[in-house]
mmCIF file of C-alpha atoms in Angstrom:
data_model
loop_
_atom_site.group_PDB
_atom_site.id
_atom_site.type_symbol
_atom_site.label_atom_id
_atom_site.label_comp_id
_atom_site.label_asym_id
_atom_site.label_seq_id
_atom_site.Cartn_x
_atom_site.Cartn_y
_atom_site.Cartn_z
ATOM 1 C CA MET A 1 46.888 110.936 62.785
ATOM 2 C CA ALA A 2 48.806 113.988 62.477
ATOM 3 C CA ASP A 3 49.869 115.872 59.373
ATOM 4 C CA GLN A 4 53.311 114.104 58.513
ATOM 5 C CA THR A 5 54.513 116.996 56.543
ATOM 6 C CA GLN A 6 55.122 119.109 59.479
ATOM 7 C CA PRO A 7 58.650 118.663 61.170
ATOM 8 C CA TRP A 8 57.114 118.861 64.605
ATOM 9 C CA ALA A 9 54.514 116.393 63.930
ATOM 10 C CA GLU A 10 54.237 113.226 65.721
ATOM 11 C CA ARG A 11 56.181 110.267 64.106
ATOM 12 C CA THR A 12 54.273 107.325 65.124
ATOM 13 C CA VAL A 13 53.048 104.770 62.155
ATOM 14 C CA GLU A 14 50.052 102.957 62.526
ATOM 15 C CA VAL A 15 50.759 99.397 61.890
ATOM 16 C CA PRO A 16 48.218 97.213 60.009
ATOM 17 C CA PRO A 17 46.971 93.916 61.784
ATOM 18 C CA GLN A 18 49.153 90.948 61.122
ATOM 19 C CA PRO A 19 47.945 88.002 59.527
ATOM 20 C CA GLY A 20 47.311 85.166 62.081
ATOM 21 C CA VAL A 21 47.360 87.302 65.014
ATOM 22 C CA VAL A 22 43.902 87.909 66.450
ATOM 23 C CA PRO A 23 43.687 90.671 69.128
ATOM 24 C CA GLN A 24 41.412 89.867 71.911
ATOM 25 C CA PRO A 25 39.808 92.771 73.950
ATOM 26 C CA GLY A 26 40.972 92.879 77.440
ATOM 27 C CA VAL A 27 43.769 90.276 77.312
ATOM 28 C CA VAL A 28 47.386 91.399 76.983
ATOM 29 C CA PRO A 29 49.730 89.162 75.062
ATOM 30 C CA GLN A 30 52.497 87.515 76.992
ATOM 31 C CA GLN A 31 55.756 89.528 77.286
ATOM 32 C CA ARG A 32 59.364 88.405 77.461
ATOM 33 C CA ASP A 33 61.148 87.625 80.694
ATOM 34 C CA GLY A 34 57.680 86.595 82.266
ATOM 35 C CA TYR A 35 56.606 90.273 82.548
ATOM 36 C CA ARG A 36 52.891 90.697 82.965
ATOM 37 C CA ARG A 37 51.240 94.032 83.279
ATOM 38 C CA GLY A 38 50.115 95.085 86.602
ATOM 39 C CA VAL A 39 51.690 92.120 88.504
ATOM 40 C CA ALA A 40 55.040 92.500 90.440
ATOM 41 C CA SER A 41 57.579 89.758 90.348
ATOM 42 C CA VAL A 42 58.114 89.253 94.233
ATOM 43 C CA GLY A 43 60.173 86.515 95.635
ATOM 44 C CA GLN A 44 61.454 85.181 92.208
ATOM 45 C CA PRO A 45 65.310 85.169 92.183
ATOM 46 C CA ARG A 46 66.848 87.391 89.669
ATOM 47 C CA ALA A 47 69.884 86.759 87.474
ATOM 48 C CA PRO A 48 73.015 89.064 88.802
ATOM 49 C CA GLN A 49 73.184 91.811 86.420
ATOM 50 C CA THR A 50 77.137 92.263 87.034
ATOM 51 C CA GLU A 51 79.734 89.897 87.285
ATOM 52 C CA PRO A 52 81.862 89.670 90.485
ATOM 53 C CA PHE A 53 85.347 90.895 90.596
ATOM 54 C CA PRO A 54 87.947 87.980 90.632
ATOM 55 C CA VAL A 55 89.765 87.680 93.863
ATOM 56 C CA VAL A 56 93.332 89.057 94.044
ATOM 57 C CA GLU A 57 95.487 87.557 96.778
ATOM 58 C CA GLU A 58 97.874 90.296 98.146
ATOM 59 C CA PRO A 59 100.833 89.401 99.949
ATOM 60 C CA THR A 60 100.385 90.336 103.700
ATOM 61 C CA GLY A 61 103.892 91.056 104.349
ATOM 62 C CA THR A 62 104.677 88.014 106.644
ATOM 63 C CA GLY A 63 106.341 85.918 103.747
ATOM 64 C CA TRP A 64 109.332 83.598 104.330
ATOM 65 C CA PRO A 65 111.725 84.177 106.955
ATOM 66 C CA GLY A 66 114.701 85.810 105.644
ATOM 67 C CA GLU A 67 113.301 86.653 102.428
ATOM 68 C CA PRO A 68 114.062 90.527 101.445
ATOM 69 C CA VAL A 69 111.401 93.148 101.833
ATOM 70 C CA PRO A 70 110.557 94.344 98.298
ATOM 71 C CA ARG A 71 111.729 98.206 97.812
ATOM 72 C CA ARG A 72 109.266 100.766 97.459
ATOM 73 C CA PRO A 73 109.403 103.260 94.650
ATOM 74 C CA VAL A 74 110.954 106.794 95.261
ATOM 75 C CA SER A 75 107.522 108.388 94.537
ATOM 76 C CA TRP A 76 106.233 106.579 97.751
ATOM 77 C CA HIS A 77 109.216 107.942 99.819
ATOM 78 C CA LEU A 78 108.642 111.349 98.496
ATOM 79 C CA ALA A 79 104.891 111.266 99.279
ATOM 80 C CA GLN A 80 105.807 110.113 102.690
ATOM 81 C CA LEU A 81 108.041 113.279 103.281
ATOM 82 C CA ARG A 82 105.449 115.552 102.064
ATOM 83 C CA ARG A 83 102.785 114.236 104.730
ATOM 84 C CA GLY A 84 103.015 116.699 107.676
ATOM 85 C CA GLY A 85 104.800 119.376 105.665
ATOM 86 C CA GLU A 86 102.305 121.997 106.630
ATOM 87 C CA TRP A 87 104.033 122.303 110.159
ATOM 88 C CA SER A 88 107.412 123.038 108.487
ATOM 89 C CA THR A 89 105.823 125.481 106.073
ATOM 90 C CA ALA A 90 104.069 127.338 108.959
ATOM 91 C CA GLY A 91 107.091 127.389 111.327
ATOM 92 C CA GLY A 92 109.227 128.463 108.063
ATOM 93 C CA LEU A 93 106.676 131.474 107.388
ATOM 94 C CA PHE A 94 106.832 132.615 110.883
ATOM 95 C CA ALA A 95 110.587 132.457 111.145
ATOM 96 C CA PHE A 96 110.897 134.474 107.882
ATOM 97 C CA ILE A 97 108.495 137.000 109.085
ATOM 98 C CA CYS A 98 110.281 137.684 112.239
ATOM 99 C CA TRP A 99 113.515 137.562 110.450
ATOM 100 C CA GLY A 100 112.287 140.275 108.247
ATOM 101 C CA ILE A 101 111.185 142.390 111.120
ATOM 102 C CA TRP A 102 114.645 141.891 112.628
ATOM 103 C CA ALA A 103 116.503 142.462 109.422
ATOM 104 C CA ILE A 104 114.761 145.650 108.621
ATOM 105 C CA SER A 105 114.848 147.178 112.202
ATOM 106 C CA GLY A 106 118.580 146.711 112.041
ATOM 107 C CA GLN A 107 118.737 149.675 109.291
ATOM 108 C CA GLY A 108 122.200 148.493 108.025
ATOM 109 C CA ASN A 109 123.441 146.389 105.356
ATOM 110 C CA LEU A 110 121.418 143.267 104.552
ATOM 111 C CA THR A 111 124.006 140.879 103.482
ATOM 112 C CA GLY A 112 124.833 139.717 107.132
ATOM 113 C CA PRO A 113 120.951 139.054 107.838
ATOM 114 C CA ILE A 114 120.589 137.116 104.578
ATOM 115 C CA PHE A 115 123.486 135.065 105.539
ATOM 116 C CA ILE A 116 122.010 134.417 108.861
ATOM 117 C CA LEU A 117 118.616 133.393 107.588
ATOM 118 C CA VAL A 118 120.185 130.916 104.877
ATOM 119 C CA LEU A 119 122.405 129.419 107.763
ATOM 120 C CA SER A 120 119.463 129.000 109.747
ATOM 121 C CA LEU A 121 117.259 127.436 107.290
ATOM 122 C CA LEU A 122 120.228 124.871 106.426
ATOM 123 C CA VAL A 123 120.454 123.923 110.196
ATOM 124 C CA ALA A 124 116.380 123.575 110.115
ATOM 125 C CA VAL A 125 117.023 121.113 107.077
ATOM 126 C CA GLY A 126 119.692 119.364 108.981
ATOM 127 C CA LEU A 127 117.541 119.029 112.024
ATOM 128 C CA PHE A 128 114.701 117.436 109.947
ATOM 129 C CA ALA A 129 117.073 115.218 108.353
ATOM 130 C CA LEU A 130 118.627 114.135 111.817
ATOM 131 C CA SER A 131 114.860 113.508 113.098
ATOM 132 C CA ARG A 132 114.219 111.353 110.022
ATOM 133 C CA LEU A 133 117.276 109.233 110.694
ATOM 134 C CA LEU A 134 116.521 108.976 114.369
ATOM 135 C CA GLY A 135 112.749 108.060 113.769
ATOM 136 C CA ARG A 136 114.155 105.177 110.985
ATOM 137 C CA VAL A 137 116.675 103.820 113.679
ATOM 138 C CA ILE A 138 114.055 103.881 116.587
ATOM 139 C CA ILE A 139 110.746 103.231 114.908
ATOM 140 C CA GLU A 140 111.815 101.173 111.847
ATOM 141 C CA ARG A 141 114.678 99.285 113.039
ATOM 142 C CA GLN A 142 114.264 98.880 116.867
ATOM 143 C CA LEU A 143 110.444 98.653 117.034
ATOM 144 C CA GLY A 144 109.673 97.060 113.556
ATOM 145 C CA ARG A 145 106.987 99.424 112.687
ATOM 146 C CA VAL A 146 106.411 101.152 109.342
ATOM 147 C CA ARG A 147 106.500 105.137 109.295
ATOM 148 C CA ARG A 148 103.762 106.381 106.802
ATOM 149 C CA THR A 149 104.216 110.134 107.422
ATOM 150 C CA ALA A 150 106.842 112.703 108.278
ATOM 151 C CA ARG A 151 104.727 114.607 110.716
ATOM 152 C CA GLY A 152 106.993 114.174 113.677
ATOM 153 C CA ALA A 153 110.022 115.433 111.850
ATOM 154 C CA HIS A 154 108.042 118.278 110.369
ATOM 155 C CA LEU A 155 106.801 119.083 113.887
ATOM 156 C CA ILE A 156 110.275 119.118 115.553
ATOM 157 C CA THR A 157 111.395 121.387 112.851
ATOM 158 C CA ALA A 158 108.545 123.729 113.086
ATOM 159 C CA VAL A 159 109.186 124.022 116.678
ATOM 160 C CA PHE A 160 112.686 124.970 116.060
ATOM 161 C CA LEU A 161 111.802 127.565 113.519
ATOM 162 C CA VAL A 162 109.049 129.249 115.764
ATOM 163 C CA GLY A 163 111.878 129.556 118.497
ATOM 164 C CA LEU A 164 114.244 130.873 115.941
ATOM 165 C CA GLY A 165 111.626 133.549 114.914
ATOM 166 C CA VAL A 166 110.933 134.361 118.751
ATOM 167 C CA ALA A 167 114.691 134.814 119.278
ATOM 168 C CA TRP A 168 114.875 137.280 116.319
ATOM 169 C CA LEU A 169 112.020 139.109 117.824
ATOM 170 C CA GLN A 170 113.686 139.264 121.204
ATOM 171 C CA GLN A 171 116.660 140.933 119.347
ATOM 172 C CA THR A 172 114.523 143.662 118.101
ATOM 173 C CA GLU A 173 114.346 146.702 120.430
ATOM 174 C CA TRP A 174 110.848 148.143 119.419
ATOM 175 C CA VAL A 175 109.204 144.725 119.630
ATOM 176 C CA VAL A 176 110.677 144.106 123.252
ATOM 177 C CA SER A 177 109.448 147.628 124.434
ATOM 178 C CA ALA A 178 105.983 146.845 122.895
ATOM 179 C CA TRP A 179 105.914 143.627 124.547
ATOM 180 C CA ASN A 180 106.795 145.062 128.011
ATOM 181 C CA TRP A 181 104.361 147.554 127.448
ATOM 182 C CA ILE A 182 101.503 145.263 126.851
ATOM 183 C CA ALA A 183 102.725 143.036 129.873
ATOM 184 C CA GLY A 184 102.918 145.811 132.121
ATOM 185 C CA ASN A 185 106.589 145.755 133.205
#
């Protein structure tokens, strides 16, 4: 046995033989749970180690006729509006860059172009709201379907903003002349 005075030494302790227990050479004493050394327990059913979750019955939405539909929280509606927002963001970024090129190439006072930008963005927000309203009337009320995203409204708004940006670029003289030079006209 190792010297126990050293901190790195092995910490095992030899146990003296117990009275009444006679060790027999070559025989392993019986272990708990039917374990036997060198023998695999095949085909014996084991007790489940986990408990199954209780069954929760969720409403399917059919309900009783005439029963009001439960209202969804505001967070659900806001999350629904955010889905598809990358389309509006990309269209808005394109329109802003095109507006900047148009406004700077005008070489004048920027109050008029800033007013035009703000007014154009307000029209885009109104178009988004109108397309959401039409989607609610047509898809939810008439067809009885549930809208889970706002991708259609965002896509319509993005198309409007890209068209707006192209219109601003068409009013910029050096962009039009560069386009005509590239196109060969």
